[in-house]
Coordinates of C-alpha atoms and ligand atoms in Angstrom, one line a residue:
M1 CA 18.0 35.1 59.1
D2 CA 16.4 38.5 58.5
K3 CA 12.7 37.6 58.6
N4 CA 11.7 40.9 57.0
R5 CA 13.8 40.4 54.0
I6 CA 12.4 36.9 53.5
Q7 CA 8.9 38.4 53.9
E8 CA 9.7 41.0 51.2
L9 CA 10.8 38.3 48.8
V10 CA 7.7 36.3 49.6
S11 CA 5.4 39.2 49.1
T12 CA 7.0 40.2 45.8
F13 CA 7.7 36.9 44.2
F14 CA 5.4 34.3 45.8
T15 CA 2.2 36.3 46.3
C16 CA -0.1 36.7 43.4
D17 CA -0.3 40.5 42.8
R18 CA -3.1 40.7 40.3
K19 CA -2.7 44.4 39.6
Q20 CA 1.0 44.1 38.8
L21 CA 0.6 41.0 36.8
M22 CA -2.3 42.4 34.8
E23 CA -0.3 45.5 34.1
I24 CA 2.7 43.6 32.8
F25 CA 0.5 41.1 30.8
G26 CA -1.2 44.2 29.3
E27 CA 2.2 45.6 28.2
L28 CA 3.2 42.3 26.6
L29 CA -0.1 42.1 24.8
S30 CA 0.4 45.7 23.5
A31 CA 3.8 44.7 22.2
L32 CA 2.3 41.7 20.4
E33 CA -0.4 44.0 18.8
A34 CA 2.2 46.5 17.8
E35 CA 4.1 43.7 16.0
Q36 CA 1.1 43.1 13.7
S37 CA 1.8 46.3 11.8
L38 CA 5.4 45.4 11.1
P39 CA 6.8 43.1 8.4
P40 CA 7.5 39.5 9.6
G41 CA 11.0 38.5 10.5
H42 CA 13.7 40.6 12.0
L43 CA 12.1 42.9 14.6
M44 CA 15.5 43.5 16.2
S45 CA 19.0 42.6 15.1
R46 CA 20.8 40.0 17.3
N47 CA 23.6 40.6 19.7
Y48 CA 25.2 37.2 20.1
E49 CA 28.6 38.9 20.6
T50 CA 28.0 39.6 24.3
A51 CA 25.3 37.0 25.1
Q52 CA 28.0 34.7 26.5
A53 CA 30.6 37.3 27.5
N54 CA 28.3 39.4 29.7
P55 CA 25.8 37.1 31.4
E56 CA 25.3 39.5 34.3
I57 CA 22.4 39.1 36.8
H58 CA 21.2 41.6 39.4
T59 CA 22.7 41.4 42.9
L60 CA 19.9 43.0 44.8
P61 CA 16.4 41.6 44.8
G62 CA 14.1 43.7 42.6
N63 CA 10.5 43.2 41.5
L64 CA 8.4 41.9 38.7
K65 CA 9.3 44.8 36.4
D66 CA 12.9 43.7 36.6
A67 CA 11.8 40.4 35.4
R68 CA 9.9 42.1 32.6
D69 CA 12.9 44.3 31.7
A70 CA 15.3 41.3 31.7
I71 CA 13.3 39.5 28.9
F72 CA 11.6 42.3 27.0
P73 CA 14.3 43.0 24.3
F74 CA 14.2 39.3 23.5
F75 CA 10.4 39.1 23.6
W76 CA 10.2 42.1 21.2
G77 CA 13.0 40.9 19.1
T78 CA 11.3 37.5 18.6
D79 CA 8.8 36.9 15.8
S80 CA 5.4 35.6 17.0
W81 CA 4.5 34.1 13.6
Q82 CA 1.3 36.1 13.5
S83 CA 2.0 37.5 10.1
K84 CA 0.1 36.2 7.1
L85 CA 3.3 36.5 5.1
H86 CA 5.0 33.6 6.9
L87 CA 4.9 30.6 4.6
E88 CA 8.4 29.2 5.0
N89 CA 7.8 26.2 7.2
V90 CA 5.5 23.9 9.2
K91 CA 5.0 26.7 11.7
G92 CA 1.9 28.8 12.2
P93 CA 0.7 31.2 14.9
P94 CA -0.6 29.6 18.1
N95 CA -4.3 30.1 18.5
F96 CA -5.6 32.1 21.5
A97 CA -7.8 29.3 22.9
S98 CA -4.5 27.5 23.3
L99 CA -3.1 30.5 25.0
V100 CA -5.9 30.3 27.6
G101 CA -5.1 26.7 28.2
A102 CA -1.4 27.2 28.3
L103 CA -1.6 30.2 30.7
A104 CA -3.8 28.1 33.0
A105 CA -1.2 25.4 32.9
L106 CA 1.6 27.9 33.7
L107 CA -0.4 29.5 36.6
K108 CA -0.7 26.1 38.3
N109 CA 2.5 24.5 36.9
P110 CA 1.4 20.9 37.3
N111 CA 4.0 18.2 36.9
L112 CA 2.5 15.3 34.9
C113 CA 5.0 12.8 36.2
V114 CA 2.7 11.4 38.9
D115 CA -0.9 12.0 39.9
T116 CA 0.0 13.5 43.3
Y117 CA 2.1 16.2 41.7
C118 CA -0.6 17.4 39.4
L119 CA -3.9 16.6 40.9
R120 CA -6.4 16.7 38.1
S121 CA -3.9 17.4 35.3
N122 CA -3.1 13.7 34.6
E123 CA -6.9 13.2 34.2
L124 CA -6.8 16.0 31.6
E125 CA -3.9 14.2 29.9
V126 CA -5.9 11.0 29.7
K127 CA -8.8 12.9 28.3
S128 CA -6.9 14.7 25.7
I129 CA -4.9 11.7 24.6
T130 CA -8.1 9.7 24.3
S131 CA -9.7 12.5 22.2
L132 CA -6.8 12.6 19.9
A133 CA -6.6 8.8 19.7
N134 CA -10.3 8.7 18.7
L135 CA -9.6 11.1 15.9
I136 CA -6.5 9.3 14.7
F137 CA -7.3 5.6 15.0
Y138 CA -11.0 6.1 14.3
H139 CA -12.0 2.9 16.1
T140 CA -9.8 1.9 18.9
Q141 CA -10.4 -0.1 22.1
S142 CA -7.6 0.7 24.4
P143 CA -5.5 3.7 23.2
W144 CA -3.1 5.4 25.6
G145 CA -0.2 7.7 25.4
V146 CA 1.7 10.7 26.8
F147 CA 2.6 14.2 25.9
T148 CA 6.3 14.8 25.2
I149 CA 8.4 17.8 24.4
G150 CA 8.3 17.3 20.6
G151 CA 7.8 15.1 17.6
T152 CA 11.4 13.9 17.9
I153 CA 10.8 12.5 21.4
S154 CA 7.4 11.0 20.4
N155 CA 9.1 9.2 17.5
L156 CA 11.8 8.1 19.9
Y157 CA 9.1 6.3 22.0
G158 CA 8.0 4.5 18.8
G159 CA 11.5 3.4 18.1
K160 CA 12.0 2.2 21.6
L161 CA 8.8 0.1 21.6
G162 CA 10.1 -1.5 18.4
I163 CA 13.4 -2.4 20.1
E164 CA 11.6 -3.9 23.1
K165 CA 9.4 -5.9 20.7
V166 CA 12.1 -7.6 18.7
C167 CA 14.7 -7.7 21.5
P168 CA 12.5 -8.3 24.6
G169 CA 14.0 -7.1 27.9
A170 CA 16.6 -4.8 26.1
M171 CA 15.7 -2.0 28.6
R172 CA 17.2 -4.2 31.4
K173 CA 19.7 -6.4 29.6
G174 CA 20.9 -4.1 26.9
L175 CA 21.3 -5.0 23.2
H176 CA 24.5 -7.1 23.5
E177 CA 25.0 -8.9 20.2
T178 CA 21.6 -8.2 18.7
K179 CA 22.0 -6.6 15.2
L180 CA 19.2 -4.1 14.9
A181 CA 17.9 -2.0 12.0
G182 CA 15.1 0.4 11.5
I183 CA 13.3 1.6 8.3
V184 CA 11.9 4.9 7.2
S185 CA 11.3 6.6 3.8
E186 CA 13.7 8.9 2.1
A187 CA 11.2 11.7 2.7
G188 CA 11.1 10.9 6.5
H189 CA 12.1 13.5 9.0
Y190 CA 15.6 13.7 10.3
S191 CA 14.4 13.0 13.8
N192 CA 14.3 9.3 12.8
A193 CA 18.1 9.5 12.4
T194 CA 18.3 11.2 15.8
L195 CA 16.4 8.4 17.5
A196 CA 18.4 5.6 15.6
G197 CA 21.6 7.2 16.9
W198 CA 20.3 7.8 20.5
L199 CA 18.7 4.4 20.9
G200 CA 21.9 2.6 19.9
I201 CA 20.7 1.3 16.5
G202 CA 23.1 3.6 14.7
L203 CA 22.5 5.9 11.8
Q204 CA 24.1 3.4 9.5
N205 CA 21.4 0.9 10.3
L206 CA 18.5 3.1 9.6
H207 CA 17.5 2.3 6.1
A208 CA 15.7 5.0 3.9
I209 CA 13.4 3.5 1.3
P210 CA 13.0 5.6 -1.9
T211 CA 9.7 7.3 -2.5
D212 CA 7.5 7.7 -5.6
N213 CA 6.6 11.1 -7.1
R214 CA 4.0 11.6 -4.4
M215 CA 6.7 11.3 -1.7
S216 CA 5.3 8.0 -0.6
M217 CA 7.4 5.0 0.4
K218 CA 7.8 2.6 -2.5
L219 CA 6.4 -0.6 -1.2
D220 CA 8.3 -3.0 -3.5
H221 CA 11.5 -1.4 -2.2
L222 CA 10.4 -1.9 1.3
E223 CA 9.7 -5.6 0.6
K224 CA 13.2 -6.0 -0.9
K225 CA 14.9 -4.3 2.0
L226 CA 13.1 -6.5 4.5
D227 CA 14.2 -9.6 2.5
E228 CA 17.8 -8.4 2.5
L229 CA 17.8 -7.6 6.3
Y230 CA 16.1 -10.8 7.3
R231 CA 18.4 -12.9 5.2
D232 CA 21.3 -11.3 7.0
K233 CA 19.7 -12.2 10.4
I234 CA 19.1 -8.6 11.3
A235 CA 16.2 -7.8 13.6
V236 CA 14.1 -5.0 12.2
A237 CA 12.8 -3.1 15.2
F238 CA 10.5 -0.7 13.4
V239 CA 9.2 0.8 10.3
I240 CA 8.4 4.5 10.7
A241 CA 5.9 5.6 8.2
T242 CA 5.3 9.3 7.6
F243 CA 1.8 10.8 7.3
G244 CA 2.5 14.3 5.9
T245 CA 6.2 14.8 5.1
T246 CA 7.7 18.1 6.3
D247 CA 8.5 19.5 2.9
A248 CA 5.8 18.1 0.5
F249 CA 3.1 16.4 2.6
G250 CA 3.8 13.0 1.2
I251 CA 1.8 10.2 2.9
D252 CA 2.9 6.6 3.2
D253 CA 0.5 3.7 2.7
I254 CA 0.2 2.5 6.3
R255 CA -2.1 -0.4 5.4
G256 CA 0.2 -1.5 2.6
I257 CA 3.2 -1.4 5.0
R258 CA 1.3 -3.4 7.6
E259 CA 0.5 -6.1 5.1
I260 CA 4.1 -6.4 4.0
I261 CA 5.7 -6.4 7.4
E262 CA 3.3 -9.1 8.7
R263 CA 3.8 -11.3 5.6
K264 CA 7.6 -11.0 5.7
A265 CA 7.8 -11.6 9.5
K266 CA 5.8 -14.8 9.0
Q267 CA 7.9 -15.9 6.0
Y268 CA 11.2 -15.5 8.1
D269 CA 9.6 -16.6 11.4
V270 CA 10.5 -13.4 13.3
T271 CA 8.6 -10.8 15.3
A272 CA 7.1 -8.2 13.0
P273 CA 8.6 -4.7 13.3
H274 CA 6.7 -2.1 15.3
L275 CA 4.8 0.1 12.9
H276 CA 5.0 3.7 14.1
V277 CA 3.5 6.6 12.1
D278 CA 5.2 10.0 12.2
A279 CA 2.1 12.2 11.7
A280 CA 3.7 15.2 13.4
V281 CA 2.5 17.4 10.5
G282 CA -0.3 15.5 8.8
W283 CA -2.4 14.2 11.7
V284 CA -4.8 17.1 11.3
G285 CA -6.1 15.3 8.2
C286 CA -7.9 13.1 10.6
F287 CA -10.4 15.9 11.4
L288 CA -11.8 15.2 8.0
T289 CA -12.1 11.4 8.3
E290 CA -15.8 11.4 8.9
Y291 CA -16.7 14.4 6.9
D292 CA -19.7 13.8 4.6
I293 CA -18.4 14.8 1.2
A294 CA -21.7 14.1 -0.5
S295 CA -23.8 16.5 1.5
N296 CA -20.9 18.8 2.2
P297 CA -22.5 20.5 5.2
L298 CA -19.7 23.0 5.7
A299 CA -20.0 24.1 2.0
L300 CA -16.3 23.3 1.4
P301 CA -15.2 24.5 -2.1
K302 CA -15.9 21.9 -4.8
E303 CA -12.3 21.9 -6.1
I304 CA -10.9 20.6 -2.8
L305 CA -13.3 17.8 -2.3
P306 CA -11.2 15.3 -4.2
L307 CA -8.3 16.3 -1.9
V308 CA -10.5 15.8 1.2
Q309 CA -11.3 12.3 -0.2
T310 CA -7.6 11.5 -0.7
M311 CA -7.0 12.6 2.9
Q312 CA -9.9 10.5 4.2
K313 CA -8.7 7.4 2.4
A314 CA -5.1 7.8 3.6
A315 CA -6.3 8.5 7.2
M316 CA -8.1 5.2 7.4
G317 CA -4.7 3.6 7.3
F318 CA -4.0 4.8 10.9
S319 CA -6.1 1.9 12.3
D320 CA -3.2 -0.3 11.1
A321 CA -0.6 1.6 13.0
D322 CA 0.8 0.5 16.4
S323 CA 1.6 4.0 17.5
V324 CA 1.5 7.6 16.2
T325 CA 3.3 10.9 16.7
I326 CA 1.2 14.0 16.6
D327 CA 2.5 17.5 17.0
F328 CA -0.3 19.7 18.3
H329 CA 2.1 22.6 18.3
K330 CA 2.2 22.4 14.5
M331 CA -1.1 22.3 12.7
G332 CA -3.1 22.1 15.9
W333 CA -2.0 25.7 16.3
G334 CA -1.1 24.9 19.9
H335 CA 1.7 26.1 22.0
Y336 CA 5.1 24.4 22.5
P337 CA 5.5 21.8 23.8
S338 CA 2.4 19.9 22.8
S339 CA 3.4 16.7 21.1
A340 CA 1.7 13.4 21.8
F341 CA 2.9 9.8 21.5
I342 CA -0.2 7.6 21.2
V343 CA -0.4 3.8 21.1
N344 CA -3.3 1.9 19.6
R345 CA -3.1 -0.8 22.3
R346 CA -2.3 0.3 25.9
E347 CA -0.5 -2.9 26.8
D348 CA 2.3 -1.9 24.4
L349 CA 3.3 0.8 26.8
A350 CA 3.9 -1.9 29.5
R351 CA 7.1 -2.8 27.7
L352 CA 8.5 0.4 29.0
T353 CA 7.4 0.1 32.6
R354 CA 10.0 0.5 35.3
R355 CA 9.8 -1.5 38.5
L356 CA 8.7 0.3 41.6
D357 CA 12.1 -0.3 43.1
D358 CA 13.6 1.6 40.1
V359 CA 11.7 4.8 41.2
P360 CA 12.2 4.9 44.9
Y361 CA 10.6 8.3 45.5
F362 CA 7.4 7.3 43.8
A363 CA 6.8 4.4 46.1
E364 CA 3.1 4.8 45.9
A365 CA 3.0 5.0 42.1
D366 CA 0.3 3.3 40.1
F367 CA 0.7 2.4 36.5
R368 CA -2.7 3.8 35.6
H369 CA -2.2 7.3 37.0
D370 CA 1.5 7.8 37.1
P371 CA 3.2 8.0 33.7
A372 CA 6.6 8.5 35.4
L373 CA 6.6 4.7 35.7
F374 CA 7.2 4.4 31.9
T375 CA 8.0 7.9 30.5
L376 CA 11.5 8.9 29.3
E377 CA 11.1 12.1 31.2
C378 CA 10.7 12.5 34.9
S379 CA 9.1 16.0 35.3
R380 CA 6.7 16.8 32.4
P381 CA 5.0 20.1 31.7
G382 CA 1.2 20.3 31.6
I383 CA 1.0 22.6 28.6
G384 CA 0.2 19.9 26.1
P385 CA -3.1 18.6 27.6
Y386 CA -4.2 22.2 28.5
S387 CA -3.4 23.5 25.0
V388 CA -5.1 20.5 23.3
M389 CA -8.4 20.5 25.3
A390 CA -8.7 24.3 25.2
S391 CA -8.1 24.4 21.5
L392 CA -10.3 21.4 20.6
N393 CA -13.2 22.6 22.6
G394 CA -12.7 26.3 21.6
I395 CA -12.4 25.8 17.9
G396 CA -14.4 22.5 17.7
L397 CA -14.4 19.7 15.2
N398 CA -16.0 21.8 12.5
G399 CA -13.8 24.8 13.2
Y400 CA -10.7 22.6 12.6
R401 CA -12.3 21.2 9.5
L402 CA -12.8 24.7 8.1
L403 CA -9.3 25.8 9.0
I404 CA -7.7 22.7 7.4
A405 CA -9.9 22.9 4.3
N406 CA -8.9 26.6 4.0
A407 CA -5.2 25.7 4.2
M408 CA -5.7 23.0 1.5
Q409 CA -7.6 25.5 -0.7
L410 CA -4.8 28.1 -0.4
A411 CA -2.2 25.5 -1.3
L412 CA -4.3 24.3 -4.3
R413 CA -4.7 27.9 -5.5
L414 CA -1.0 28.5 -5.5
K415 CA -0.3 25.2 -7.1
E416 CA -2.8 25.9 -9.9
K417 CA -1.4 29.4 -10.6
L418 CA 2.2 28.2 -10.6
E419 CA 1.4 25.2 -12.9
A420 CA -0.2 27.6 -15.3
L421 CA 3.1 29.4 -15.8
E422 CA 5.3 27.7 -18.5
F423 CA 8.5 28.2 -16.6
C424 CA 7.2 26.7 -13.3
K425 CA 6.6 23.1 -12.3
V426 CA 4.7 22.1 -9.1
L427 CA 6.4 19.0 -7.7
N428 CA 3.7 17.9 -5.3
F429 CA 0.5 18.5 -7.1
E430 CA -1.1 15.3 -5.9
T431 CA -0.4 15.6 -2.1
P432 CA -3.5 16.9 -0.3
G433 CA -1.9 19.0 2.5
P434 CA -1.1 22.7 2.9
H435 CA 2.4 22.4 1.3
V436 CA 3.5 23.6 -2.1
C437 CA 6.9 22.6 -3.6
W438 CA 7.9 23.9 -7.0
W439 CA 10.6 24.8 -9.5
V440 CA 11.0 28.2 -11.2
L441 CA 13.2 28.3 -14.3
P442 CA 14.1 31.3 -16.4
R443 CA 11.3 32.6 -18.7
G444 CA 11.4 30.8 -22.0
R445 CA 12.2 27.4 -20.5
N446 CA 9.5 24.7 -20.5
A447 CA 9.6 23.6 -16.9
K448 CA 7.2 20.7 -17.3
E449 CA 9.2 19.3 -20.2
I450 CA 12.5 19.7 -18.4
F451 CA 11.1 18.0 -15.3
R452 CA 9.8 15.2 -17.4
R453 CA 13.2 14.6 -18.8
F454 CA 14.8 15.0 -15.4
E455 CA 12.4 12.3 -14.0
N456 CA 13.1 10.0 -16.9
N457 CA 16.8 10.4 -16.6
E458 CA 17.1 11.9 -20.0
L459 CA 19.3 14.9 -19.0
T460 CA 23.0 14.8 -19.0
P461 CA 24.6 15.5 -15.6
D462 CA 25.7 19.0 -16.9
E463 CA 22.2 19.9 -18.1
R464 CA 20.8 18.7 -14.8
Q465 CA 23.2 20.8 -12.8
Q466 CA 22.5 23.8 -15.0
Y467 CA 18.7 23.6 -14.4
L468 CA 19.0 23.1 -10.7
K469 CA 21.4 26.0 -10.5
E470 CA 18.8 28.2 -12.2
V471 CA 16.1 27.1 -9.8
R472 CA 18.4 28.1 -6.9
R473 CA 19.6 31.3 -8.5
L474 CA 16.0 32.6 -9.1
Y475 CA 15.1 31.8 -5.5
R476 CA 18.0 33.9 -4.3
K477 CA 17.1 36.6 -6.7
R478 CA 13.6 36.8 -5.3
E479 CA 15.1 36.8 -1.7
A480 CA 17.3 39.7 -2.7
T481 CA 14.6 41.8 -4.3
M482 CA 11.6 41.1 -2.3
D483 CA 9.8 43.7 -0.3
P484 CA 9.3 42.2 3.2
A485 CA 6.2 44.3 3.8
V486 CA 4.2 42.6 1.0
D487 CA 6.1 39.6 -0.3
A488 CA 5.6 36.3 1.6
R489 CA 8.5 34.6 3.1
L490 CA 9.1 31.3 1.3
S491 CA 11.9 28.8 1.8
F492 CA 14.1 26.5 -0.2
S493 CA 14.5 22.8 0.4
N494 CA 17.6 21.1 -0.7
G495 CA 15.7 17.8 -1.1
I496 CA 12.0 17.2 -0.8
G497 CA 12.4 13.5 -0.3
Y498 CA 11.8 12.3 -3.9
S499 CA 15.0 11.4 -5.7
P500 CA 14.4 10.1 -9.3
H501 CA 17.3 7.9 -10.2
G502 CA 19.0 8.8 -7.0
V503 CA 19.2 12.6 -7.7
T504 CA 17.8 14.6 -4.8
L505 CA 15.2 17.2 -5.8
P506 CA 15.5 20.7 -4.5
A507 CA 12.5 23.0 -4.6
W508 CA 11.0 26.3 -3.6
K509 CA 8.5 25.8 -0.8
A510 CA 5.5 27.4 0.8
V511 CA 3.3 26.1 3.7
F512 CA -0.1 27.5 4.5
F513 CA -0.3 27.2 8.2
N514 CA -1.5 30.7 8.9
P515 CA -5.3 31.1 8.5
Q516 CA -4.8 34.8 7.9
T517 CA -3.0 34.2 4.6
D518 CA -5.3 35.2 1.8
D519 CA -5.6 35.1 -2.0
A520 CA -3.9 38.5 -2.3
V521 CA -0.7 37.0 -0.7
I522 CA -0.8 34.2 -3.3
D523 CA -1.3 36.5 -6.2
R524 CA 1.6 38.6 -5.0
I525 CA 3.8 35.5 -4.8
V526 CA 2.9 34.6 -8.4
S527 CA 3.7 38.2 -9.6
S528 CA 7.0 38.2 -7.7
I529 CA 7.9 35.0 -9.5
E530 CA 7.0 36.5 -12.9
D531 CA 9.2 39.4 -12.1
V532 CA 12.3 37.3 -11.3
A533 CA 12.0 34.6 -14.0
Ligands
PLP601 C1 8.6 18.7 12.8 C2 8.6 17.2 12.6 C3 9.2 16.4 13.5 C4 9.9 16.8 14.7 O1 9.0 17.4 15.6 P1 9.5 18.4 16.7 O2 8.2 18.7 17.5 O3 10.0 19.6 16.0 O4 10.5 17.7 17.5 C5 9.1 15.0 13.2 N1 8.5 14.6 12.1 C6 8.0 15.4 11.2 C7 7.4 14.8 10.0 C8 8.0 16.8 11.4 O5 7.5 17.6 10.5

C-alpha cells in the first residue's frame, strides 16, 4: 500500500479544511442569493436523457472542488422554494435557524439508532420529541416518539401499533387468518393507502369515510362502517384521523371519533382501534392552543381571531389521540427529513420492541436510550431533532404564532377577495389553515348558485361535467398566459376530499407556506383570475 497516496486522501477528504469549506459554502450561498432575483420554478431544463446512459465517475482522486462541480448543475437547477410566488403545495422555504441545526447535524453525522453511536444526539431527540408532545397533547404524562424520514413512515408506525393492539404478537406470529381493516376519511392522505398495502392489511380493506363540506369525517358514517365491519367479525386496527388535510385543511373531530370507537368496541366486545392522527400539515395549529384571544397580546388581526378560536378548539382533541404524525419539514419550516411519530403513552411503543437476541450487534442496548430496539429503521439521521430544537428556540413560541397567524390571514384575504367575485366560489371558507381551494367559472356565471345546485345534486350529469370542464379550462388558460415573474404558482387538485353525492370535487388551490408572500401577490392572483374568466 502506498502510504503517501492514502495520506493524500486523508488530508483532502477526512481532514477539516476550514478555508476550502468556507470558500465552497460561500459559493453555494452566492448561488442561493442569485436565485432570489429569478422567477420560481425552472432554473435549468432537465437532462434525463443521459442521466442513466452516462453515469460516469472520475477515476483519479480529486478534491473538494470536484465534489462541488459534480453537484453544482443540479444544485443550481433545483428550486429552493424561497420565492414568495410559490403557493402550489404544502411546501415552504426552510428557515435558516433550521439550517444552523441541520448543518450541525451534518457536521457530526450522528446515527440516532443507539446512544453509543450518537452520544448526546439521542438526548436531543428525547428533548425535541417531548417539546413537540407538550405542544400537541397539551397535558400528557408519558409521551414518547421518534423521528422518521417522513409523514408516510410516521403514519406507518401508527398503523403498525394498531395491528399489534388488535392482533397481539403479530410482529412475531404474523397475521394468519385475522381479517383486518383500517379506517381513514376520504380527504385523508394517500400515505394511508401506502401503509395499508405495506402492512399487509391491503388497500381494499382500508375504508374511506365520506367528509362533510368542511372536509371533516362524517361521524355517523364512521359509526355505520364500524357496525358493518364488526358484524362481519373484522378486526379494525386503526382509525387515522386527519388534522389539516393536504388540499383544504379539513380537520377531523378527534374527540368525537374517540367516543364512537370506544362505544362500538364495548358494544361488540372487541379491542378498540388505535386512534392515530395524521397532523403532518396541521400540527402547527397547536402553537395557538394557549393563546389568549381576549387580551390578544400579539395584536393578531381581529378578522382571524375566530379562526384562531376554531383552531384552538380543534387542537384540544389531540389529547384524545393515541399517537400523532407531525411533519416539521412542512409548516415547521424545517429541513427534510424532520417528521416525528409521537405517542401519548410511552408504553404503547413497547408493542414494537425487539428482543435483545433479535439485534445481536446492539447487545448492550437499553430500551430507554436505544430506539433501534423498536424503530422500523436501523440507522437514523439526526437532522430532525437538530432542525426542531434550533427552529423552536430560534423562532420561539410567539414567533411561530405570528408566522402561522400571518399564513391564516393571507389565506383569509384571498378567500374573501375570491368570494366577492360572482364567478368564483371558495370551497373551504370555514377551514382555519393556510389553504385556499376554489372554483373559477367563466364571467357571467353565478358560481355560488352553481355550486349550491352541485352540492344539492340538482345538476344533470352533463351540466356538472360542463361546469367542471370550465373550472379546469380556465386554470389551464391562466397557466398558459401567466407571467412567471409576477404571477404566483398555483396548483389544481383533482379531488379535495369532499364528494357531495359521490362526485369528487376538483379545485384551484393555493397554500400560504411562505412568510414572504404578501398582499400584492394576492391582489395579482385576483386580477389574473379576472383576466382569464
Ligand atoms: C405530506 C403529507 C403526508 C406525507 O408526509 P411525507 O413527509 O411527505 O411523507 C401525510 N399526511 C399528510 C396529511 C400530508 O400532507
